[in-house]
Short mmCIF file of C-alpha atoms and ligand atoms in Angstrom, two decimals:
data_model
loop_
_atom_site.label_atom_id
_atom_site.label_comp_id
_atom_site.label_asym_id
_atom_site.label_seq_id
_atom_site.Cartn_x
_atom_site.Cartn_y
_atom_site.Cartn_z
CA MET X 1 -0.07 -0.07 0.13
CA GLY X 2 1.23 3.43 -0.38
CA ILE X 3 2.35 5.72 2.50
CA ARG X 4 3.16 9.27 2.94
CA SER X 5 5.92 10.38 0.60
CA THR X 6 8.70 11.36 3.21
CA ALA X 7 12.51 11.28 2.48
CA SER X 8 12.93 8.59 5.11
CA ARG X 9 10.33 5.77 6.04
CA PRO X 10 7.42 6.98 8.35
CA LYS X 11 8.10 5.51 12.08
CA VAL X 12 5.75 4.17 14.32
CA TYR X 13 5.18 4.07 18.10
CA ILE X 14 2.69 2.02 19.73
CA LYS X 15 2.40 1.71 23.47
CA THR X 16 0.57 -0.90 24.65
CA PHE X 17 -1.44 -1.34 28.19
CA GLY X 18 -3.34 -4.38 29.39
CA CYS X 19 -3.10 -8.22 29.01
CA GLN X 20 -0.59 -10.36 26.93
CA MET X 21 -3.68 -10.35 24.13
CA ASN X 22 -2.80 -6.52 23.86
CA GLU X 23 0.86 -7.18 23.65
CA TYR X 24 0.58 -9.88 20.74
CA ASP X 25 -1.90 -7.72 19.22
CA SER X 26 0.77 -4.67 19.12
CA LEU X 27 3.19 -6.77 17.68
CA ARG X 28 1.07 -8.12 15.00
CA ILE X 29 0.45 -4.48 14.09
CA LEU X 30 3.93 -3.63 14.32
CA ARG X 31 4.77 -6.35 11.95
CA LEU X 32 1.81 -5.11 9.56
CA LEU X 33 2.93 -1.89 9.67
CA GLU X 34 6.62 -2.65 9.15
CA SER X 35 5.16 -4.82 5.78
CA CYS X 36 3.75 -1.71 4.49
CA GLY X 37 7.16 0.39 4.94
CA TYR X 38 6.83 1.45 8.19
CA GLU X 39 9.97 1.27 10.56
CA ARG X 40 9.70 1.29 14.19
CA ALA X 41 10.25 4.49 16.33
CA LEU X 42 12.00 4.18 19.98
CA SER X 43 9.78 7.38 21.09
CA TYR X 44 7.06 9.63 20.92
CA GLU X 45 9.23 12.50 19.82
CA GLU X 46 10.63 10.34 16.75
CA ALA X 47 7.45 9.00 15.51
CA THR X 48 5.17 9.95 12.73
CA VAL X 49 2.41 7.31 13.72
CA ILE X 50 1.78 6.95 17.56
CA LEU X 51 -0.76 4.07 18.43
CA LEU X 52 -2.22 3.34 21.98
CA ASN X 53 -3.22 0.07 22.47
CA THR X 54 -5.69 0.14 25.38
CA CYS X 55 -7.14 -1.54 28.39
CA SER X 56 -10.45 -1.36 30.18
CA VAL X 57 -10.57 -4.28 32.36
CA ARG X 58 -10.68 -2.18 35.45
CA ARG X 59 -11.35 1.70 35.96
CA LYS X 60 -7.85 2.24 36.55
CA ALA X 61 -6.65 1.07 33.32
CA GLU X 62 -9.28 3.02 31.66
CA ASP X 63 -7.94 6.14 33.61
CA LYS X 64 -4.09 5.29 32.68
CA VAL X 65 -5.25 6.05 29.26
CA TYR X 66 -6.74 9.37 29.75
CA SER X 67 -3.51 10.58 31.28
CA GLU X 68 -1.60 9.30 28.75
CA LEU X 69 -3.45 11.41 26.46
CA GLY X 70 -2.86 14.27 28.35
CA ARG X 71 0.66 14.05 27.99
CA ILE X 72 0.33 13.52 24.02
CA LYS X 73 -1.86 16.62 23.88
CA LYS X 74 1.32 18.36 25.21
CA LEU X 75 3.45 17.07 22.44
CA LYS X 76 0.84 17.38 19.59
CA ASN X 77 0.76 21.29 20.74
CA ARG X 78 4.51 21.36 20.22
CA GLN X 79 4.76 18.76 17.14
CA SER X 80 1.59 18.74 15.58
CA ASN X 81 2.99 16.54 12.85
CA PHE X 82 2.01 13.21 13.70
CA ILE X 83 -0.88 10.93 13.63
CA LEU X 84 -2.51 9.54 16.62
CA GLY X 85 -4.36 6.57 16.89
CA VAL X 86 -6.29 4.74 19.71
CA GLY X 87 -6.78 1.21 19.55
CA GLY X 88 -7.79 -1.67 21.73
CA CYS X 89 -10.41 -2.17 24.59
CA VAL X 90 -10.87 1.29 25.59
CA ALA X 91 -11.29 2.50 21.91
CA GLN X 92 -13.99 -0.58 21.31
CA GLN X 93 -15.75 0.83 24.32
CA GLU X 94 -16.02 4.62 23.64
CA GLY X 95 -16.09 4.50 19.75
CA HIS X 96 -16.67 8.21 18.76
CA ASN X 97 -16.71 9.56 21.99
CA LEU X 98 -13.47 9.48 22.33
CA VAL X 99 -12.85 12.03 19.16
CA LYS X 100 -15.49 14.04 21.05
CA ARG X 101 -13.63 14.07 24.15
CA PHE X 102 -10.43 14.31 23.03
CA PRO X 103 -10.57 16.26 19.08
CA TYR X 104 -6.68 15.81 18.91
CA ILE X 105 -7.19 11.89 18.27
CA ASP X 106 -6.96 10.80 14.38
CA ILE X 107 -7.73 7.30 14.84
CA VAL X 108 -10.03 5.13 16.92
CA PHE X 109 -9.55 1.66 15.95
CA GLY X 110 -11.73 -1.41 17.86
CA THR X 111 -10.25 -4.88 18.61
CA HIS X 112 -11.18 -6.41 15.32
CA CYS X 113 -9.64 -4.19 13.08
CA LEU X 114 -5.99 -4.85 13.04
CA SER X 115 -6.01 -5.55 9.45
CA ARG X 116 -7.48 -2.36 8.21
CA LEU X 117 -5.62 -0.35 10.14
CA PRO X 118 -3.19 0.60 7.26
CA VAL X 119 -6.06 1.81 5.24
CA LEU X 120 -7.17 3.93 8.52
CA ILE X 121 -3.54 5.78 8.79
CA GLU X 122 -3.58 6.69 5.22
CA LYS X 123 -6.94 7.91 5.81
CA ALA X 124 -5.79 9.94 8.93
CA PHE X 125 -2.94 11.14 6.51
CA CYS X 126 -5.17 12.75 3.95
CA GLY X 127 -6.86 14.90 7.06
CA ASP X 128 -9.93 12.64 7.74
CA LYS X 129 -10.65 11.26 10.90
CA ALA X 130 -10.82 7.30 11.27
CA VAL X 131 -13.39 5.77 13.49
CA ASP X 132 -13.67 1.96 13.18
CA VAL X 133 -15.15 -0.05 15.67
CA SER X 134 -17.16 -2.76 13.78
CA MET X 135 -17.09 -6.34 15.18
CA PRO X 136 -17.68 -8.88 12.68
CA ALA X 137 -18.85 -12.22 14.58
CA HIS X 138 -17.19 -15.15 12.65
CA SER X 139 -13.94 -14.34 11.57
CA ASP X 140 -10.12 -14.25 12.70
CA ILE X 141 -8.98 -10.78 13.43
CA TYR X 142 -5.55 -11.50 12.58
CA PRO X 143 -4.26 -11.42 9.16
CA SER X 144 -3.55 -14.93 7.84
CA ASP X 145 0.55 -14.53 7.11
CA SER X 146 2.78 -15.20 9.87
CA TYR X 147 4.67 -12.91 11.78
CA MET X 148 8.27 -12.70 12.92
CA PRO X 149 9.72 -12.34 16.78
CA HIS X 150 11.97 -9.78 17.80
CA SER X 151 15.52 -11.12 16.98
CA SER X 152 16.58 -11.29 20.49
CA GLN X 153 13.27 -13.11 21.65
CA ILE X 154 13.34 -16.48 23.53
CA SER X 155 9.91 -16.63 24.34
CA ALA X 156 6.57 -15.61 22.30
CA PHE X 157 2.68 -15.22 22.89
CA ILE X 158 0.19 -16.74 20.61
CA SER X 159 -3.22 -15.76 20.74
CA ILE X 160 -5.12 -19.29 19.69
CA MET X 161 -8.56 -17.35 20.03
CA HIS X 162 -9.91 -14.15 20.78
CA GLY X 163 -13.42 -12.84 22.21
CA CYS X 164 -15.46 -14.46 25.55
CA ASP X 165 -18.83 -15.55 25.84
CA ASN X 166 -18.95 -15.91 29.35
CA TYR X 167 -20.09 -12.80 31.05
CA CYS X 168 -18.93 -13.08 34.19
CA SER X 169 -21.10 -10.47 35.41
CA TYR X 170 -18.09 -7.62 36.79
CA CYS X 171 -16.45 -8.37 32.95
CA VAL X 172 -16.47 -5.76 30.24
CA VAL X 173 -14.08 -8.18 28.06
CA PRO X 174 -17.28 -9.87 26.03
CA PHE X 175 -18.47 -6.17 25.33
CA VAL X 176 -15.10 -4.93 23.97
CA ARG X 177 -13.68 -8.32 22.50
CA GLY X 178 -16.90 -9.43 20.84
CA ARG X 179 -17.76 -13.34 20.48
CA GLU X 180 -15.64 -16.04 21.10
CA TYR X 181 -13.90 -17.25 18.04
CA SER X 182 -10.81 -20.03 17.74
CA ARG X 183 -8.32 -19.76 15.40
CA ASP X 184 -7.85 -22.28 12.46
CA PRO X 185 -5.48 -24.96 14.29
CA ASP X 186 -3.28 -25.00 10.90
CA ASP X 187 -2.87 -21.43 11.36
CA ILE X 188 -1.62 -21.80 14.74
CA LEU X 189 0.54 -24.94 13.95
CA ARG X 190 2.22 -23.08 11.04
CA GLU X 191 2.78 -19.75 13.22
CA VAL X 192 4.22 -21.82 15.80
CA THR X 193 6.58 -23.77 13.65
CA ASN X 194 7.59 -20.51 12.00
CA LEU X 195 8.39 -19.05 15.61
CA VAL X 196 10.39 -21.86 16.68
CA ASP X 197 12.36 -21.79 13.37
CA ALA X 198 13.07 -18.18 13.99
CA GLY X 199 14.94 -19.14 17.35
CA ILE X 200 11.85 -19.08 19.90
CA LYS X 201 11.95 -21.73 22.55
CA GLU X 202 9.05 -21.18 24.82
CA ILE X 203 5.39 -20.13 23.68
CA THR X 204 2.46 -19.24 25.74
CA LEU X 205 -0.99 -19.94 24.09
CA LEU X 206 -3.36 -17.08 24.91
CA GLY X 207 -7.07 -16.95 25.57
CA GLN X 208 -9.94 -15.52 27.51
CA ASN X 209 -10.60 -19.26 28.27
CA VAL X 210 -8.20 -21.40 26.36
CA ASN X 211 -10.33 -24.47 27.88
CA SER X 212 -13.05 -23.88 25.16
CA TYR X 213 -10.67 -23.51 22.46
CA GLY X 214 -12.34 -25.13 19.38
CA ARG X 215 -16.07 -24.79 19.71
CA THR X 216 -15.99 -22.58 16.40
CA VAL X 217 -13.45 -24.85 14.63
CA SER X 218 -14.59 -27.27 12.16
CA PRO X 219 -13.97 -30.26 12.67
CA SER X 220 -13.92 -29.42 16.03
CA LEU X 221 -11.18 -29.91 18.11
CA THR X 222 -10.49 -29.64 21.69
CA PHE X 223 -7.51 -27.59 23.72
CA ALA X 224 -5.84 -30.83 24.61
CA ALA X 225 -6.29 -32.30 21.31
CA LEU X 226 -4.31 -28.71 20.11
CA LEU X 227 -1.77 -29.19 23.01
CA ARG X 228 -1.04 -32.77 21.72
CA GLN X 229 -0.76 -31.66 18.35
CA LEU X 230 1.82 -28.52 19.56
CA ASN X 231 3.91 -31.13 21.83
CA VAL X 232 5.46 -32.95 18.88
CA ILE X 233 6.81 -29.52 17.10
CA THR X 234 10.70 -30.14 16.96
CA GLY X 235 12.55 -27.39 18.47
CA LEU X 236 9.93 -25.96 20.53
CA GLU X 237 10.88 -26.50 24.14
CA ARG X 238 8.41 -25.65 26.34
CA ILE X 239 4.25 -24.86 25.85
CA ARG X 240 2.28 -22.52 28.42
CA PHE X 241 -1.03 -21.32 28.32
CA THR X 242 -3.40 -18.52 29.77
CA THR X 243 -6.28 -18.12 30.84
CA SER X 244 -8.08 -21.21 32.06
CA HIS X 245 -11.45 -21.20 33.03
CA PRO X 246 -12.09 -23.66 35.83
CA LYS X 247 -15.92 -24.56 34.95
CA ASP X 248 -14.26 -26.00 31.48
CA LEU X 249 -11.01 -27.42 32.71
CA SER X 250 -11.15 -31.11 31.37
CA ASP X 251 -10.04 -34.35 32.47
CA GLN X 252 -8.01 -34.53 29.00
CA LEU X 253 -6.31 -31.44 29.78
CA ILE X 254 -5.05 -32.90 33.44
CA ASP X 255 -3.93 -35.87 31.70
CA CYS X 256 -2.15 -33.51 29.31
CA PHE X 257 -0.28 -32.00 32.35
CA ALA X 258 1.10 -35.76 33.12
CA GLU X 259 1.93 -36.71 29.94
CA LEU X 260 3.27 -34.18 27.31
CA ASP X 261 6.89 -33.37 28.04
CA LYS X 262 6.61 -29.84 26.93
CA LEU X 263 3.56 -28.50 28.76
CA CYS X 264 5.17 -26.50 31.66
CA GLY X 265 3.80 -27.57 35.24
CA HIS X 266 2.22 -24.34 35.90
CA ILE X 267 -1.67 -23.43 35.75
CA HIS X 268 -3.36 -19.93 36.06
CA LEU X 269 -6.98 -21.00 37.28
CA PRO X 270 -8.49 -17.47 38.40
CA LEU X 271 -10.83 -18.14 41.51
CA GLN X 272 -12.28 -15.09 42.01
CA SER X 273 -13.71 -15.55 45.13
CA GLY X 274 -14.19 -18.40 47.87
CA SER X 275 -18.11 -17.34 48.54
CA ASP X 276 -20.41 -19.80 46.64
CA ARG X 277 -22.68 -16.81 47.01
CA ILE X 278 -20.56 -14.29 45.36
CA LEU X 279 -19.08 -17.25 42.96
CA ASP X 280 -22.81 -17.21 41.73
CA LEU X 281 -23.60 -13.50 41.74
CA MET X 282 -20.27 -13.29 39.35
CA ASN X 283 -21.82 -16.08 37.03
CA ARG X 284 -18.35 -18.09 37.46
CA GLY X 285 -20.30 -21.29 36.90
CA TYR X 286 -18.72 -23.19 39.58
CA THR X 287 -18.99 -23.66 43.35
CA SER X 288 -16.01 -23.59 45.85
CA LYS X 289 -16.20 -27.39 45.99
CA GLU X 290 -16.14 -27.94 42.16
CA TYR X 291 -12.94 -25.30 42.42
CA ARG X 292 -11.15 -27.35 45.00
CA HIS X 293 -11.79 -30.78 43.25
CA LYS X 294 -10.32 -29.54 40.37
CA ILE X 295 -7.11 -28.35 42.19
CA HIS X 296 -7.19 -32.17 43.72
CA LEU X 297 -7.21 -33.69 40.51
CA LEU X 298 -4.39 -31.36 39.30
CA ARG X 299 -2.04 -32.37 42.08
CA GLN X 300 -3.03 -35.78 41.51
CA ALA X 301 -1.67 -35.56 38.06
CA VAL X 302 1.15 -33.42 38.75
CA PRO X 303 2.12 -33.37 42.37
CA ASP X 304 4.43 -30.39 42.37
CA ILE X 305 2.50 -28.20 39.97
CA SER X 306 2.28 -24.32 40.46
CA ILE X 307 -0.68 -23.07 40.78
CA THR X 308 -1.44 -19.27 40.26
CA SER X 309 -4.71 -17.66 40.16
CA ASP X 310 -7.04 -13.86 40.30
CA ILE X 311 -8.91 -12.73 43.12
CA LEU X 312 -11.23 -10.07 43.00
CA VAL X 313 -12.23 -8.42 46.32
CA GLY X 314 -14.85 -6.36 46.98
CA PHE X 315 -17.70 -7.45 44.38
CA PRO X 316 -20.94 -6.03 45.37
CA GLY X 317 -22.86 -7.44 48.06
CA GLU X 318 -19.58 -9.14 49.45
CA THR X 319 -19.68 -9.29 53.61
CA ASN X 320 -17.10 -9.92 55.74
CA ASP X 321 -18.26 -13.61 55.80
CA ASP X 322 -17.58 -13.76 52.01
CA PHE X 323 -14.29 -12.19 52.34
CA ARG X 324 -13.46 -14.67 55.32
CA GLU X 325 -14.36 -17.80 52.90
CA THR X 326 -12.03 -16.11 50.30
CA LEU X 327 -8.98 -15.75 52.90
CA ALA X 328 -9.97 -19.11 53.95
CA LEU X 329 -9.67 -21.00 50.91
CA ILE X 330 -6.58 -19.05 49.45
CA GLU X 331 -4.86 -20.56 52.89
CA SER X 332 -6.18 -24.01 52.32
CA ILE X 333 -5.14 -24.10 48.56
CA GLY X 334 -1.45 -22.79 48.88
CA TYR X 335 -1.26 -20.85 45.62
CA ASP X 336 2.46 -20.26 44.32
CA ASP X 337 1.25 -16.65 43.82
CA LEU X 338 -1.64 -14.35 43.25
CA PHE X 339 -2.92 -11.60 41.22
CA MET X 340 -5.64 -9.42 43.36
CA PHE X 341 -7.53 -6.77 42.19
CA HIS X 342 -10.64 -4.45 43.72
CA TYR X 343 -13.73 -4.47 41.78
CA THR X 344 -14.50 -1.54 40.12
CA ASP X 345 -17.79 -0.92 37.79
CA ARG X 346 -17.19 -1.57 34.17
CA PRO X 347 -19.53 -0.12 31.54
CA GLY X 348 -22.77 -2.47 30.27
CA THR X 349 -21.78 -5.28 32.93
CA LYS X 350 -24.65 -6.73 34.93
CA ALA X 351 -22.52 -6.21 38.30
CA SER X 352 -22.36 -2.15 37.35
CA GLN X 353 -25.95 -2.26 38.42
CA TYR X 354 -26.03 -4.23 41.43
CA THR X 355 -26.61 -1.67 44.44
CA ALA X 356 -24.69 -2.93 47.24
CA LYS X 357 -21.42 -1.44 46.48
CA VAL X 358 -18.59 -2.16 49.14
CA PRO X 359 -17.26 1.14 50.09
CA TYR X 360 -13.86 1.89 49.10
CA ALA X 361 -12.15 1.90 52.24
CA VAL X 362 -13.29 -1.77 52.72
CA LYS X 363 -12.41 -2.98 49.19
CA ILE X 364 -8.68 -1.63 49.90
CA LYS X 365 -8.52 -3.03 53.43
CA ARG X 366 -9.74 -6.63 51.82
CA LEU X 367 -7.06 -6.12 49.57
CA SER X 368 -4.37 -5.19 51.67
CA MET X 369 -5.07 -8.52 54.11
CA ILE X 370 -5.24 -10.43 50.83
CA LYS X 371 -2.08 -9.40 49.98
CA GLU X 372 -0.48 -9.72 53.14
CA LYS X 373 -1.54 -13.40 53.65
CA GLN X 374 -0.27 -14.04 50.04
CA ARG X 375 3.13 -13.09 50.67
CA ASN X 376 3.72 -15.33 53.12
CA ILE X 377 2.50 -18.14 51.36
CA SER X 378 4.46 -17.30 48.30
CA LEU X 379 7.86 -17.00 50.59
CA GLN X 380 6.93 -20.35 52.12
CA LYS X 381 6.28 -22.01 48.77
CA ASN X 382 9.39 -20.79 47.18
CA MET X 383 11.31 -21.66 50.65
CA GLN X 384 10.38 -25.49 49.90
CA LEU X 385 12.17 -25.07 46.43
CA ILE X 386 15.70 -24.27 48.60
CA GLY X 387 18.18 -27.30 48.26
CA LYS X 388 16.12 -28.69 45.11
CA THR X 389 17.27 -28.82 41.42
CA CYS X 390 14.95 -27.03 38.65
CA SER X 391 15.46 -27.03 34.98
CA VAL X 392 15.78 -23.21 33.97
CA LEU X 393 15.01 -21.36 30.71
CA PHE X 394 17.20 -18.56 30.47
CA GLU X 395 15.96 -15.48 28.97
CA GLY X 396 18.04 -12.41 29.61
CA HIS X 397 20.51 -10.71 31.93
CA SER X 398 19.39 -10.58 35.70
CA LYS X 399 18.53 -6.99 37.44
CA ARG X 400 20.57 -8.66 40.44
CA GLY X 401 23.69 -7.68 39.32
CA ARG X 402 26.31 -8.06 36.81
CA GLY X 403 27.60 -11.55 35.66
CA CYS X 404 23.99 -12.67 36.90
CA ILE X 405 21.38 -14.02 34.25
CA ALA X 406 17.65 -14.71 34.77
CA GLY X 407 15.32 -17.13 33.73
CA ARG X 408 12.27 -19.39 34.73
CA THR X 409 11.64 -22.73 35.86
CA ALA X 410 8.51 -24.74 34.34
CA GLY X 411 6.30 -23.66 37.38
CA ASN X 412 6.83 -20.04 36.23
CA LYS X 413 9.38 -18.84 38.87
CA VAL X 414 12.25 -16.19 38.31
CA VAL X 415 15.59 -17.62 38.68
CA ASN X 416 18.76 -15.55 39.13
CA CYS X 417 22.08 -17.05 38.92
CA LYS X 418 25.62 -16.39 38.26
CA GLY X 419 26.11 -17.40 34.47
CA GLN X 420 27.76 -16.57 31.29
CA PRO X 421 25.40 -14.49 29.11
CA GLU X 422 26.07 -17.48 26.27
CA ARG X 423 23.84 -19.47 28.55
CA ILE X 424 20.83 -17.17 27.72
CA GLY X 425 18.45 -19.03 25.32
CA THR X 426 19.50 -22.42 26.70
CA THR X 427 17.78 -24.63 29.61
CA ALA X 428 20.09 -25.64 32.40
CA VAL X 429 19.88 -26.90 35.87
CA VAL X 430 20.07 -24.79 38.72
CA LYS X 431 20.08 -25.93 42.49
CA ILE X 432 18.19 -23.31 44.65
CA GLU X 433 19.56 -21.65 47.33
CA LYS X 434 17.90 -18.86 48.14
CA ALA X 435 13.90 -17.72 48.37
CA ARG X 436 12.40 -14.40 47.87
CA ILE X 437 8.45 -13.62 47.57
CA HIS X 438 8.72 -13.40 43.77
CA SER X 439 12.03 -15.16 42.76
CA LEU X 440 14.63 -17.69 43.79
CA SER X 441 18.33 -17.67 43.46
CA GLY X 442 20.83 -20.37 43.06
CA LYS X 443 23.88 -22.19 41.63
CA LEU X 444 24.15 -23.71 38.03
CA ILE X 445 25.10 -27.48 38.35
N1 SAH Z 501 -10.47 -14.44 31.17
C1 SAH Z 501 -9.98 -14.50 32.42
C2 SAH Z 501 -9.76 -12.75 33.01
C3 SAH Z 501 -9.48 -11.66 32.11
S1 SAH Z 501 -9.45 -10.24 33.30
C4 SAH Z 501 -10.45 -15.34 33.54
O1 SAH Z 501 -11.72 -15.61 33.16
O2 SAH Z 501 -9.81 -15.68 34.27
C5 SAH Z 501 -8.19 -10.62 34.58
C6 SAH Z 501 -8.94 -10.41 35.74
O3 SAH Z 501 -9.37 -9.03 36.16
C7 SAH Z 501 -9.96 -10.95 36.30
O4 SAH Z 501 -9.17 -12.65 36.39
C8 SAH Z 501 -10.76 -10.31 37.34
O5 SAH Z 501 -9.89 -10.91 38.67
C9 SAH Z 501 -10.10 -8.71 37.09
N2 SAH Z 501 -11.05 -8.48 36.90
C10 SAH Z 501 -12.35 -8.20 35.92
N3 SAH Z 501 -12.98 -7.25 35.69
C11 SAH Z 501 -12.84 -6.55 36.95
C12 SAH Z 501 -13.30 -5.59 37.31
N4 SAH Z 501 -14.86 -5.06 36.98
N5 SAH Z 501 -12.95 -4.78 38.76
C13 SAH Z 501 -11.56 -5.12 39.18
N6 SAH Z 501 -10.93 -6.70 38.60
C14 SAH Z 501 -11.88 -6.99 37.42
FE1 SF4 Z 502 -14.04 -11.80 31.85
FE2 SF4 Z 502 -15.12 -13.87 32.86
FE3 SF4 Z 502 -14.64 -13.92 30.07
FE4 SF4 Z 502 -12.69 -13.96 31.70
S1 SF4 Z 502 -14.33 -15.72 31.42
S2 SF4 Z 502 -12.59 -12.88 30.35
S3 SF4 Z 502 -13.21 -12.86 33.63
S4 SF4 Z 502 -16.20 -12.61 31.05
FE1 F3S Z 503 -7.66 -5.53 29.10
FE2 F3S Z 503 -8.70 -5.84 26.92
FE3 F3S Z 503 -7.05 -7.71 27.99
S1 F3S Z 503 -9.93 -4.74 28.56
S2 F3S Z 503 -7.20 -7.15 30.23
S3 F3S Z 503 -6.54 -5.34 27.29
S4 F3S Z 503 -8.91 -8.16 26.86
#
């Protein structure tokens, strides 16, 4: 396609907010624009096109986008010759409102128009504002040609599906990402093979609920079956995935953990709440007893499997007793790590209509109690690894000082140790000597 005629190639700077799926989308956007003649800019100042890929999952995430827009406005006042595009989940949610509220935005692109972005940019260069938030239901949002990772990358994300049909009552994702759609397994296999050929050792398969992968694929294929196909790719060392919805975690998937040598022994299984009453109001589709049973099955299959989760405190109507049930369940399960959030209303969700809102101070108090509890559990869990050996895939230099490299165990724990930079990109065995809340350190053996 044609691009604005400038002496040098136009440069694009993409700032990404939100989850791994947005990181993956940003990389796809970058690769697509590179194929249209763009170069990557290293700062706002040198960019011809600035794109924000945004997140709307919590109010704070959305507010971050608005403060970034404030910063960019100042830059526009000083240097008006760049195009500003806002995409992703806030763009999908707000559509035309964004240009009304921030008239210096040139393009608003929703979550389903990655492939149309070059045309929207062209339009903006011609002086037309471009807003595209259409969401065709049953199509792949990604261009079908493959993309290359960064040259120094060891690990890569790959979206295997998009959208979500679960409608948890607090969650904006089904509204901003549309209906659940599973990508074609052949496209996925091709993409992973290309990534491995380019030097990638570890892939993380992404979806809002990977356990329901395959429902829109014909002939239908389960997530467990997809994993088995990926496990035989030569040169691929590690497979991870996120996120798993507890209600759809199948016995076949649990078997994969026990049987597939490349599948890492780590599962992120968001619990959200330990109270059955709140789980029901959240529309999560499982009880605390059913959740505990899944954990039991996972640990039966792989006794040292690492388990992490998301907890949402202060859902409307959550009482002290409900919260105590969450605390008790966290204690009894003993997670390796937790992501903890306090509830905020999201536009269009059922829970935003619930009137029994928990006061802010109470939500924050509960959040800090849960964080304190998890700090102790994470440290205890990590201390149990002292003296043990772990296989670590090294991914880069460590922040812990010169001569140190860092990587992750199959259980997704960060390990720092002394080692030559040549080890980066390779897997080695480390004897764990020290444990902290969020990392381990040890010696190469
Ligand atoms: N698909 C994933 C979750 C994606 S959103 C899953 O089902 O697990 C990531 C996390 O953000 C959720 O697990 C939840 O804990 C949190 N979250 C979602 N909506 C929220 C809201 N309205 N307020 C606060 N946290 C929220
Ligand atoms: Fe949101 Fe629930 Fe879908 Fe996860 S499964 S993205 S929490 S609606
Ligand atoms: Fe945020 Fe959208 Fe991901 S709302 S968490 S960027 S799917």
